[in-house]
Coordinates of C-alpha atoms and ligand atoms in Angstrom, one line a residue:
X260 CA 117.0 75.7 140.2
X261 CA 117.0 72.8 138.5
X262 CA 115.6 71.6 134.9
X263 CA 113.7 68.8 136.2
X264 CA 111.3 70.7 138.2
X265 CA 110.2 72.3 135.1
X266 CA 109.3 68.6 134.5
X267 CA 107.0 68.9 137.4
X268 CA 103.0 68.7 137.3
X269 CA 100.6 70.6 139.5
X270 CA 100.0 68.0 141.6
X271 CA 104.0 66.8 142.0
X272 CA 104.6 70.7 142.7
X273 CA 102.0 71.2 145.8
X274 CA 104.0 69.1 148.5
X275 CA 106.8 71.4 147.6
X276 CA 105.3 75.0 147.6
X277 CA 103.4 73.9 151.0
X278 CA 106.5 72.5 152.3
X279 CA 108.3 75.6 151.6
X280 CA 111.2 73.6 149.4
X281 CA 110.2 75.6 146.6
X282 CA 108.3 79.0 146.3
X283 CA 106.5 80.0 143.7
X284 CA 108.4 82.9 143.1
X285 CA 111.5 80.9 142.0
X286 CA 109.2 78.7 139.9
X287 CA 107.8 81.3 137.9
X288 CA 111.2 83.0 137.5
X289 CA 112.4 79.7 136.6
X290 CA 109.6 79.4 134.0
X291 CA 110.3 82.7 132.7
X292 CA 113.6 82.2 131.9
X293 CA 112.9 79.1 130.1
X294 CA 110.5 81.2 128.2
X295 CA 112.6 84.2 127.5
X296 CA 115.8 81.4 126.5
X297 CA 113.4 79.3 124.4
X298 CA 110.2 80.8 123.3
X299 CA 111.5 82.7 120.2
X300 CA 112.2 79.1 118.4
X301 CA 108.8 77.8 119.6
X302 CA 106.7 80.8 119.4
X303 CA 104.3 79.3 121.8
X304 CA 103.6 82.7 123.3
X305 CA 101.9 86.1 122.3
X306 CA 102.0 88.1 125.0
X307 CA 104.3 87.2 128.4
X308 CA 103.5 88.6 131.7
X309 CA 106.9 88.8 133.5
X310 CA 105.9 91.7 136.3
X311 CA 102.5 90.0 136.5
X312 CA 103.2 86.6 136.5
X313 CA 105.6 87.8 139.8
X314 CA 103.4 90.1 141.4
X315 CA 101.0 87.4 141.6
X316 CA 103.4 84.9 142.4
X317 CA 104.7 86.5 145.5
X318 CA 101.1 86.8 146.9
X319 CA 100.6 83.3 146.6
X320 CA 103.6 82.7 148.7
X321 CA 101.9 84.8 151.0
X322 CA 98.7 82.6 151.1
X323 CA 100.8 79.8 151.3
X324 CA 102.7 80.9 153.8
X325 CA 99.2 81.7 155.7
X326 CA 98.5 77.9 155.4
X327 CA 95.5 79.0 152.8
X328 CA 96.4 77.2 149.9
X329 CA 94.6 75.2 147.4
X330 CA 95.6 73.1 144.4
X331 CA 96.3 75.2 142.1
X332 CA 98.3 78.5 144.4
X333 CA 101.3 79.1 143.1
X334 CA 100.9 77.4 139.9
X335 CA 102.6 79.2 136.6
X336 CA 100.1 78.7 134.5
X337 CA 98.9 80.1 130.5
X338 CA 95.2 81.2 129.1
X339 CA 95.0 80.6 125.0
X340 CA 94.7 84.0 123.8
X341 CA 91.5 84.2 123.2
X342 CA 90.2 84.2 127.0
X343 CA 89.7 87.9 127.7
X344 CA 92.1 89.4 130.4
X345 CA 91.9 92.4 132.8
X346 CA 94.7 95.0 131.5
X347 CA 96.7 91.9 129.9
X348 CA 96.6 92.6 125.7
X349 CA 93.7 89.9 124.1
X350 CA 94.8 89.5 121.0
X351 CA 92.5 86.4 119.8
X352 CA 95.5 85.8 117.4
X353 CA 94.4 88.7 115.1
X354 CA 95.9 92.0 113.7
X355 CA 92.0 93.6 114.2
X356 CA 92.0 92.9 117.5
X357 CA 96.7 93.4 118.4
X358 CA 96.2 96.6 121.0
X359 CA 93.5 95.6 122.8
X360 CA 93.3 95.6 126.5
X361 CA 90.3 94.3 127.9
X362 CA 88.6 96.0 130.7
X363 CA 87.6 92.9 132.8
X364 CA 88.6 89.2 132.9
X365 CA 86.7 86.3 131.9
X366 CA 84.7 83.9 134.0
X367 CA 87.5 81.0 133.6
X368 CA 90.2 83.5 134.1
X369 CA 88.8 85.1 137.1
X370 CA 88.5 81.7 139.1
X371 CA 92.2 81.1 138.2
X372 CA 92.9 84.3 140.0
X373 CA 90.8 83.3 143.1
X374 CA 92.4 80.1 143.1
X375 CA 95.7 81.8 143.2
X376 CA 97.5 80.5 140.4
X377 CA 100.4 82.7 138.4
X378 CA 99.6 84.2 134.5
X379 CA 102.8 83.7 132.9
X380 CA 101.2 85.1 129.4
X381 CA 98.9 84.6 126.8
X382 CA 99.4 81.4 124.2
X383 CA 99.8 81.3 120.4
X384 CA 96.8 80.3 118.5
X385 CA 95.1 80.2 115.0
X386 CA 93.3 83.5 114.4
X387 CA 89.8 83.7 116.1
X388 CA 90.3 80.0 116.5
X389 CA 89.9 78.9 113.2
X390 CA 92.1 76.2 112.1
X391 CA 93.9 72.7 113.0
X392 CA 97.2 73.7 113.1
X393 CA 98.2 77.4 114.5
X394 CA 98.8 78.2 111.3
X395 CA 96.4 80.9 110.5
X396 CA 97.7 82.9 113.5
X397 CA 98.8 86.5 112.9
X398 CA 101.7 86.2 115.0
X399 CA 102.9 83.2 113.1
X400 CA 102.8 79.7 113.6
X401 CA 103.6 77.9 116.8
X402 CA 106.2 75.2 116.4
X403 CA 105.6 71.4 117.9
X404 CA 108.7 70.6 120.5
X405 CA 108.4 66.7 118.9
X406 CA 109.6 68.2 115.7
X407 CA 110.2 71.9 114.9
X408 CA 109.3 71.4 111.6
X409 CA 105.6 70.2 112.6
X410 CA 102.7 71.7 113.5
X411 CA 101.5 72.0 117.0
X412 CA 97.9 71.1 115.3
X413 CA 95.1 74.7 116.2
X414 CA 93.5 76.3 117.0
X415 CA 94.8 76.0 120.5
X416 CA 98.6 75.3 119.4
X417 CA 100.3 77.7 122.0
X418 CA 98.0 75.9 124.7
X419 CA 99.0 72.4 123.5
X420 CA 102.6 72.9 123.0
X421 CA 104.0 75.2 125.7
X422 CA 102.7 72.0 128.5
X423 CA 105.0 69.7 126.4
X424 CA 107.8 72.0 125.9
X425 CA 107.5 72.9 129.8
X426 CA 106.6 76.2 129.5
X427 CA 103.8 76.5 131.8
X428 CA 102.9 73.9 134.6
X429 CA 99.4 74.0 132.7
X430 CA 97.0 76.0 130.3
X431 CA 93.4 76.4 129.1
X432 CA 92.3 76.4 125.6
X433 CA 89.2 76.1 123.6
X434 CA 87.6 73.7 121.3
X435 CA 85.1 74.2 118.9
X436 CA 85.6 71.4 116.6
X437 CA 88.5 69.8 118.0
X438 CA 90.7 72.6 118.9
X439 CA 91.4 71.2 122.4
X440 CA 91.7 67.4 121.2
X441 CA 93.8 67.6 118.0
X442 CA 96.6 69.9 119.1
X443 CA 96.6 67.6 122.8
X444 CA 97.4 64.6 120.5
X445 CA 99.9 66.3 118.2
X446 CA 102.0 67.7 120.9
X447 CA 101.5 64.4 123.1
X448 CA 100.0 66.2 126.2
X449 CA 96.1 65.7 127.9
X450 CA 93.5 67.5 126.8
X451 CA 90.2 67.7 127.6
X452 CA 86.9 69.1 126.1
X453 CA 84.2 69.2 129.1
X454 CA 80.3 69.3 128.3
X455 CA 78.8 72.0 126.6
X456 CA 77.7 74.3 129.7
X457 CA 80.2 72.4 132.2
X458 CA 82.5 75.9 131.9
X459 CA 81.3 79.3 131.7
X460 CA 82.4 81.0 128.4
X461 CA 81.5 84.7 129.4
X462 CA 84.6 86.2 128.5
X463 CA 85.7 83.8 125.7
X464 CA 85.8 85.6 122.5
X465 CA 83.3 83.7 120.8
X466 CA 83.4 81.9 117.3
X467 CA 80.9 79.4 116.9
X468 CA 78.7 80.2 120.0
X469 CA 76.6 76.5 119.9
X470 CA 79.8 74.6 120.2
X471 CA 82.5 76.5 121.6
X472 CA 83.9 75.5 125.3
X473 CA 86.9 76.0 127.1
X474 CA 89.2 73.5 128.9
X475 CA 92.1 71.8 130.1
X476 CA 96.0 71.1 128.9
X477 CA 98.3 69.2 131.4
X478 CA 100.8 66.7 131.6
X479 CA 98.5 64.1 133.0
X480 CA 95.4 63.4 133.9
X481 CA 95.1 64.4 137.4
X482 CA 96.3 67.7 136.2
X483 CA 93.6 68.0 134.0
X484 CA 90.9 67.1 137.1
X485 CA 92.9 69.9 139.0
X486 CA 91.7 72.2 136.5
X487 CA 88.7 71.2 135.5
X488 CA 87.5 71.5 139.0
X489 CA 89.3 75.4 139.0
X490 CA 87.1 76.5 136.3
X491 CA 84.0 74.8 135.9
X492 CA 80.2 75.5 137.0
X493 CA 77.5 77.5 136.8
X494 CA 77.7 81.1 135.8
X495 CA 74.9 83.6 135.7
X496 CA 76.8 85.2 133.1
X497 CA 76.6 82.5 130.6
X498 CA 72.8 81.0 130.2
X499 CA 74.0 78.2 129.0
X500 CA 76.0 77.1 131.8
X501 CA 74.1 74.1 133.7
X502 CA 73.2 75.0 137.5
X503 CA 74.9 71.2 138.8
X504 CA 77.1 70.5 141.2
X505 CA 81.0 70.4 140.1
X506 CA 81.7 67.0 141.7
X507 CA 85.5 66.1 143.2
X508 CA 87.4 65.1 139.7
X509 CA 90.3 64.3 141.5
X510 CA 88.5 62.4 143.7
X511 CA 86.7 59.8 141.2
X512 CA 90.2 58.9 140.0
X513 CA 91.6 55.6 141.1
X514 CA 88.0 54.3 140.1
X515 CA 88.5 50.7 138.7
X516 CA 87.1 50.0 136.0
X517 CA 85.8 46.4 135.8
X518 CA 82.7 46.1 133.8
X519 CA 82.6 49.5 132.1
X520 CA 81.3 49.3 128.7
X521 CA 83.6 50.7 126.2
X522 CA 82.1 51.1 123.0
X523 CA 84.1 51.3 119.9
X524 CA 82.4 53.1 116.9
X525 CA 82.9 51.4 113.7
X526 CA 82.7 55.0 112.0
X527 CA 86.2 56.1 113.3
X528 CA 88.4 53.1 112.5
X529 CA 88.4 54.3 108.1
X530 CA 90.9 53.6 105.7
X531 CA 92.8 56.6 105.3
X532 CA 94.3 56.5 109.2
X533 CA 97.7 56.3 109.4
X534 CA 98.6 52.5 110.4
X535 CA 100.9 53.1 113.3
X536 CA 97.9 55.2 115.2
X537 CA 95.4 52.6 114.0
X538 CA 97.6 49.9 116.4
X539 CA 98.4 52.0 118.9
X540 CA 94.5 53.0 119.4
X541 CA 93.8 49.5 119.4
X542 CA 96.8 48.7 121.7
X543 CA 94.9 50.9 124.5
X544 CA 91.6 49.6 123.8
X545 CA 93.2 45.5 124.5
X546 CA 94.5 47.3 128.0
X547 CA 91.3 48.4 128.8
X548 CA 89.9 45.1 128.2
X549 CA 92.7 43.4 130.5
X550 CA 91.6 46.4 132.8
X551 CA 88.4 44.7 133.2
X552 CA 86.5 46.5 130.6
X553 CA 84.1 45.1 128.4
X554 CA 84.5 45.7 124.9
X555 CA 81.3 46.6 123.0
X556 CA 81.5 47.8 118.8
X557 CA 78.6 50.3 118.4
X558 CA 78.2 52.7 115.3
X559 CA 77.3 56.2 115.3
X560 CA 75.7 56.1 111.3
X561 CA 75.6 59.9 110.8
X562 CA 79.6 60.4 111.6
X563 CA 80.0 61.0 107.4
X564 CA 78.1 64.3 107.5
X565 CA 79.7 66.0 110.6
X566 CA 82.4 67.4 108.6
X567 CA 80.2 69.3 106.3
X568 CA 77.4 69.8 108.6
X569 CA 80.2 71.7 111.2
X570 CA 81.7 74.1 109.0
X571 CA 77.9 75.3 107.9
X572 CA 77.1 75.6 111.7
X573 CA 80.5 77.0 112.6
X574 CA 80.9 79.4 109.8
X575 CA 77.1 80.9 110.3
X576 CA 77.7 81.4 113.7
X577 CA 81.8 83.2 112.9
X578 CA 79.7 85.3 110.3
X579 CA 77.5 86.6 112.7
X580 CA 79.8 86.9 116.1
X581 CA 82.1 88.7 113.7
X582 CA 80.7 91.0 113.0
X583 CA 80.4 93.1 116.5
X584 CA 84.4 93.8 115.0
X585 CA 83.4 97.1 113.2
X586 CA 86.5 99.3 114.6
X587 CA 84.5 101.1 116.4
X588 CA 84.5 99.2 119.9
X589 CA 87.1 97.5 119.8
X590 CA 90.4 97.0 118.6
X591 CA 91.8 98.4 115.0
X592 CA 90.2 100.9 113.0
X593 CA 91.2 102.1 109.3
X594 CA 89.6 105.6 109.2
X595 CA 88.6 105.7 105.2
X596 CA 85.9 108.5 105.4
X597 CA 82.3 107.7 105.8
X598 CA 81.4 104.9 108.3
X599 CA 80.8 101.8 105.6
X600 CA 84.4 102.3 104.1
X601 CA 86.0 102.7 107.5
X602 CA 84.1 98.8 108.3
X603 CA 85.2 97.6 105.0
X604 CA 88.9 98.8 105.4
X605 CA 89.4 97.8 109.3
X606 CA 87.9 94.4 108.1
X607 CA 89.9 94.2 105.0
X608 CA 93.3 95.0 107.0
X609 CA 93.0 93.2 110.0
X610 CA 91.0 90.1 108.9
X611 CA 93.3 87.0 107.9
X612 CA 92.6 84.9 104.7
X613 CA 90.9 81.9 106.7
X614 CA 88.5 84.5 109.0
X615 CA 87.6 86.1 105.8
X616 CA 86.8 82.8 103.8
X617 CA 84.8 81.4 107.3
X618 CA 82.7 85.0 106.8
X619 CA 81.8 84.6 103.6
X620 CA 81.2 81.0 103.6
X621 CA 78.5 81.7 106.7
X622 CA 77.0 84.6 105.2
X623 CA 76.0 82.6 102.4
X624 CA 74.9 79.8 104.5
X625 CA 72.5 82.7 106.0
X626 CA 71.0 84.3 103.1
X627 CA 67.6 84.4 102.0
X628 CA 66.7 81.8 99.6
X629 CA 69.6 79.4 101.2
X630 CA 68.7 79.1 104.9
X631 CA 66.9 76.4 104.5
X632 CA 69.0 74.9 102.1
X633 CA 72.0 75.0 104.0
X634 CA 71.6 76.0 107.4
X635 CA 68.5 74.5 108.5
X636 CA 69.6 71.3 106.6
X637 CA 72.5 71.6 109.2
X638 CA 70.6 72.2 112.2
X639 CA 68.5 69.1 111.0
X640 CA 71.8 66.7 110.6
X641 CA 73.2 67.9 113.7
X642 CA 70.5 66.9 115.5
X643 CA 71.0 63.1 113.6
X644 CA 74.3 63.1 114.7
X645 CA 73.4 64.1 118.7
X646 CA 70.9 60.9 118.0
X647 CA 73.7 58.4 117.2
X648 CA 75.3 59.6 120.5
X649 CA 72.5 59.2 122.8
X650 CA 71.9 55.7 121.6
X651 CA 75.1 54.9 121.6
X652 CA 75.6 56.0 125.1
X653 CA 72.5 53.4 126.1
X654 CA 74.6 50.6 125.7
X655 CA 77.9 51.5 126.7
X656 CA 79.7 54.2 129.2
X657 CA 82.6 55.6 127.0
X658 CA 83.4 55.6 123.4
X659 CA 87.3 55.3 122.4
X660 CA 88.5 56.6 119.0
X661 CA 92.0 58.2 117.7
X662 CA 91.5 62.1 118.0
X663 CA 93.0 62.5 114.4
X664 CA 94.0 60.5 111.4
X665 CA 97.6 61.4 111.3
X666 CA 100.2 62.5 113.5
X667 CA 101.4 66.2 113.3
X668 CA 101.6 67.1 109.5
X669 CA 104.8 69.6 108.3
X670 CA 104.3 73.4 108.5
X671 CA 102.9 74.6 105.0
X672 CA 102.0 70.9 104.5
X673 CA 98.2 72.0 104.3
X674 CA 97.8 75.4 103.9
X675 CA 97.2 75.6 100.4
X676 CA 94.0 73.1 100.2
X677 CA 91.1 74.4 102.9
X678 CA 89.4 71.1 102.3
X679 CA 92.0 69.1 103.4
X680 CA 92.7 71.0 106.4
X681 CA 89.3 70.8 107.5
X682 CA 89.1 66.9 106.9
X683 CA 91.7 66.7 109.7
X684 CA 88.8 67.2 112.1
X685 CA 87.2 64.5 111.1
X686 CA 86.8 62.4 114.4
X687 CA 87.0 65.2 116.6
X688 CA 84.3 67.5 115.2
X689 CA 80.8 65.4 115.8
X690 CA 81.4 65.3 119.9
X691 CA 80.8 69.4 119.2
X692 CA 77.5 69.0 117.5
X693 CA 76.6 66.5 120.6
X694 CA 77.8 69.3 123.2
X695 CA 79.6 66.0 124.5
X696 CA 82.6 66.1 126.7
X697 CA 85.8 64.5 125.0
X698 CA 89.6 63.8 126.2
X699 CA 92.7 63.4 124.4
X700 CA 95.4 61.3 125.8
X701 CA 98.8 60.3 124.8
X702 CA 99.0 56.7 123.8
X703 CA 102.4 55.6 121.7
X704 CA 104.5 57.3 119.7
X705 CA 105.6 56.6 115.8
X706 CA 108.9 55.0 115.0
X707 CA 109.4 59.2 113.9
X708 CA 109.1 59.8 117.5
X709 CA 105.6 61.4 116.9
X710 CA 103.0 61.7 119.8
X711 CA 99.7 59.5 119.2
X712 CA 96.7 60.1 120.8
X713 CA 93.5 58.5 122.4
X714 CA 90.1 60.0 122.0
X715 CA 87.8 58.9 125.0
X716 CA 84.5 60.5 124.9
X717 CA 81.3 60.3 127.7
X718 CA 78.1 61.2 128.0
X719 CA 76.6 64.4 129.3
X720 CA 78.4 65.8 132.1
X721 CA 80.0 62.6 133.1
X722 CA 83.9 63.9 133.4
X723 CA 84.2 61.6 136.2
X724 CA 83.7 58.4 134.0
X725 CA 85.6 60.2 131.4
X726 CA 88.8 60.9 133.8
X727 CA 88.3 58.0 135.8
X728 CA 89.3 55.8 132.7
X729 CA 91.8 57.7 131.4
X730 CA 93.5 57.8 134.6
X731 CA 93.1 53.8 134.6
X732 CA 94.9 53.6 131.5
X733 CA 97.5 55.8 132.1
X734 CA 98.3 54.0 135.2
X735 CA 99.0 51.0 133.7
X736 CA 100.8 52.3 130.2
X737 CA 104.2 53.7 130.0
X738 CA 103.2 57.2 128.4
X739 CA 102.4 59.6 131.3
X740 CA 105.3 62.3 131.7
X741 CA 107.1 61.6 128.1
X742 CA 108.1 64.6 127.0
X743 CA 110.2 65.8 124.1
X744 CA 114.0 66.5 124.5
X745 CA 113.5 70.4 124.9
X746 CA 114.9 70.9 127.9
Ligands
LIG810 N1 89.9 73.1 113.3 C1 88.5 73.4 113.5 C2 88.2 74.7 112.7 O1 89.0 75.1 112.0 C3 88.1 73.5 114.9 C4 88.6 74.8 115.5 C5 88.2 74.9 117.0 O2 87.9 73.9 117.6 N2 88.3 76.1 117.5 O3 87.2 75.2 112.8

């Protein structure tokens, strides 16, 4: 089999699974050996799923075979490892939760399996998906295929990395604060963030429950309307799930887009961003303009305080999600006597630094006498901050920004200074306090050879808009399909 149909995407891949030139067992075996020759340099993966990802492959050749295919059947495909899996070890990146199997899957996970695509594993990713660059991960960091010495950005770094390094076809990850967006740019793959209630999260180990969502990593756009379209809707599982029609994604591509209004917020083009993804940011937004769009500068005044206002939000909500982690339900458990020492040494032992410091930080944020100090302040901001958006979104139909301010930093660059670490959110986190839905897209590289990407951003439940555009753009640039010389 050869290398270049590892290159494939979903969509390149369907004429040949239906046509029978390829089945999906060879492509997973295929993938699977790339894995097992590669994967202990990138250390994309936590958990692979050999015997599954073949059971499950040669059933979709059945269904294929039957003429009952869809999109994605057949597909080898990866879940960030913090989407809870029937029987398949959830490990959320942490020693407290290493042996634990689930006993059902998630929402997301379970329409993958109806849809008939093939679980090669479970992807690498910053413990209880806190940080920006995989770092914080139990099972080490993953490693960016642009540059081994980089990061692959977080929390979703696995998810981000193994679609550039063609390990999986395609994966899911999740984004709280930037957690899809950031490690989509640094790896040079598409990422997408959908609205806040666009996917069902039942089953996503929660961290920040107000802003978490799960979605898409792909090669290219299409791929990402593919799976958008697998996973999202309504779910009487999760309340805050929207009951609205999914509409066609792949369908609204090849939109033109004459006379959209692009708005370009003042806020996110700062001194302090590198100069070579300043250009190429502003590269893309001159295409659009030949594209046919008009060009509108708008500002979004509050953007300064989403940093601080986010990790009050974030770490409240961690504190209190956490805490259901008491060894006695699930995962590890230090017996040390009486029931209070066996919390506090379970906690102590299989708690990283960074889950620790987001605890403490939130329980103080929650505490009597500085609730309303802190997180009620927050609430209020946020709230600022969602304002700026919906007037923005008056005048104009997307906003484009850069998704970070650098390009992929070097491992250990940041991991002795928190604050800096968190400022490398800065543009991705206020689209979470909006519950907006957000896409990362490759567009340039640095004379390093360093992915750069895009940040387009819509308003509530409009992925179409969203896709439609990037798919404009990525039609008529050269980026689509770049990948790193892994292979
Ligand atoms: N990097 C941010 C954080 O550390 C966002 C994480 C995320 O989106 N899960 O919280």
């Amino acid at each position: 089999m050869s290398a270049d149909l590892l290159t494939k995407t979903a969509h390149e891949l369907r004429p040949l699974l239906d046509s029978g030139e390829i089945t999906s067992v060879e492509l997973t075996k295929a993938y699977l050996d790339r894995i097992s020759a590669a994967d202990d340099k990138f250390n994309h993966y936590i958990t692979v799923t050999g015997d599954t990802a073949l059971e499950m492959a040669k059933s979709a050749d059945e269904t294929i075979a039957a003429g009952s295919a869809g999109p994605l059947t057949g597909i080898p495909i990866a879940l960030k490892d913090v989407l809870v899996t029937e029987d398949i070890r959830t490990t959320c990146g942490s020693k407290i939760l290493e042996n634990f199997n689930p006993p059902y899957d998630g929402t997301a996970v379970a329409k993958l399996k109806e849809a008939g695509a093939v679980f090669l594993g479970k992807l690498n990713m910053d413990e209880f998906a806190m940080g920006s660059s995989n770092e914080n991960s139990a099972f080490g960091p993953a490693k960016n295929p642009w540059d081994i010495g980089r990061v692959t950005g977080g929390s979703s770094g696995g998810s981000a990395a193994s679609v550039a390094a063609r390990q999986a076809v395609m994966t899911l990850g999740t984004d709280t604060g930037g957690s899809i967006r950031q490690p989509a740019a640094f790896c040079g793959v598409v990422g997408m963030k959908p609205t806040y209630g666009r996917v069902s999260r039942y089953g996503l180990i929660a961290f920040a429950s107000s802003l978490d969502q799960i979605g898409p990593f792909t090669q290219d756009v299409t791929d990402a309307a593919l799976l958008l379209g697998a996973v999202a809707g309504d779910d009487p599982r999760d309340s805050t799930t929207i009951d609205a029609p999914v509409p066609d994604y792949v369908a609204a591509l090849g939109k033109e887009i004459k006379g959209l209004k692009v708005g370009v917020p003042r806020e996110y083009f700062i001194e302090g961003t590198d100069p070579e993804i300043d250009k190429a940011v502003r590269d893309s937004i001159s295409k659009l303009e030949e594209l046919g769009a008009e060009i509108v500068e708008v500002s979004l005044p509050h953007t300064d305080y989403a940093v601080a206002v986010y990790y009050l939000i974030a770490t409240a909500e961690a504190s209190s999600n956490l805490a259901r982690f008491d060894s006695v339900r699930f995962g590890l458990r230090e017996s040390a006597g009486d029931l209070i020492s066996t919390y506090t040494a379970t906690r102590a032992a299989g708690f990283g630094e960074e889950v620790k410091r987001r605890i403490m930080l939130g329980t103080y944020a929650l505490s009597a006498g500085y609730y309303d100090a802190y997180y009620l302040r927050a609430q209020k901001v946020r709230r600022l901050i969602a304002k700026d958006f919906s007037e923005a979104f008056e005048k104009v139909d997307i906003l484009c920004s850069p998704v970070t301010p650098t390009t992929a930093f070097k491992v250990g660059e940041k991991t002795d200074d928190p604050l800096k670490m968190y400022l490398s959110d800065i543009f991705t986190i206020p689209l979470n306090l909006a519950g907006l839905p957000g896409l990362s897209m490759p567009c340039g590289f640095t004379n390093d050879g360093l992915p750069i990407g895009l940040q387009l951003m819509a308003n509530h439940f409009d992925e179409s808009t969203l896709l439609s555009t990037a798919y404009a753009l990525e039609q008529a640039t050269p980026w689509r399909g770049r990948l790193p010389e892994v292979l």
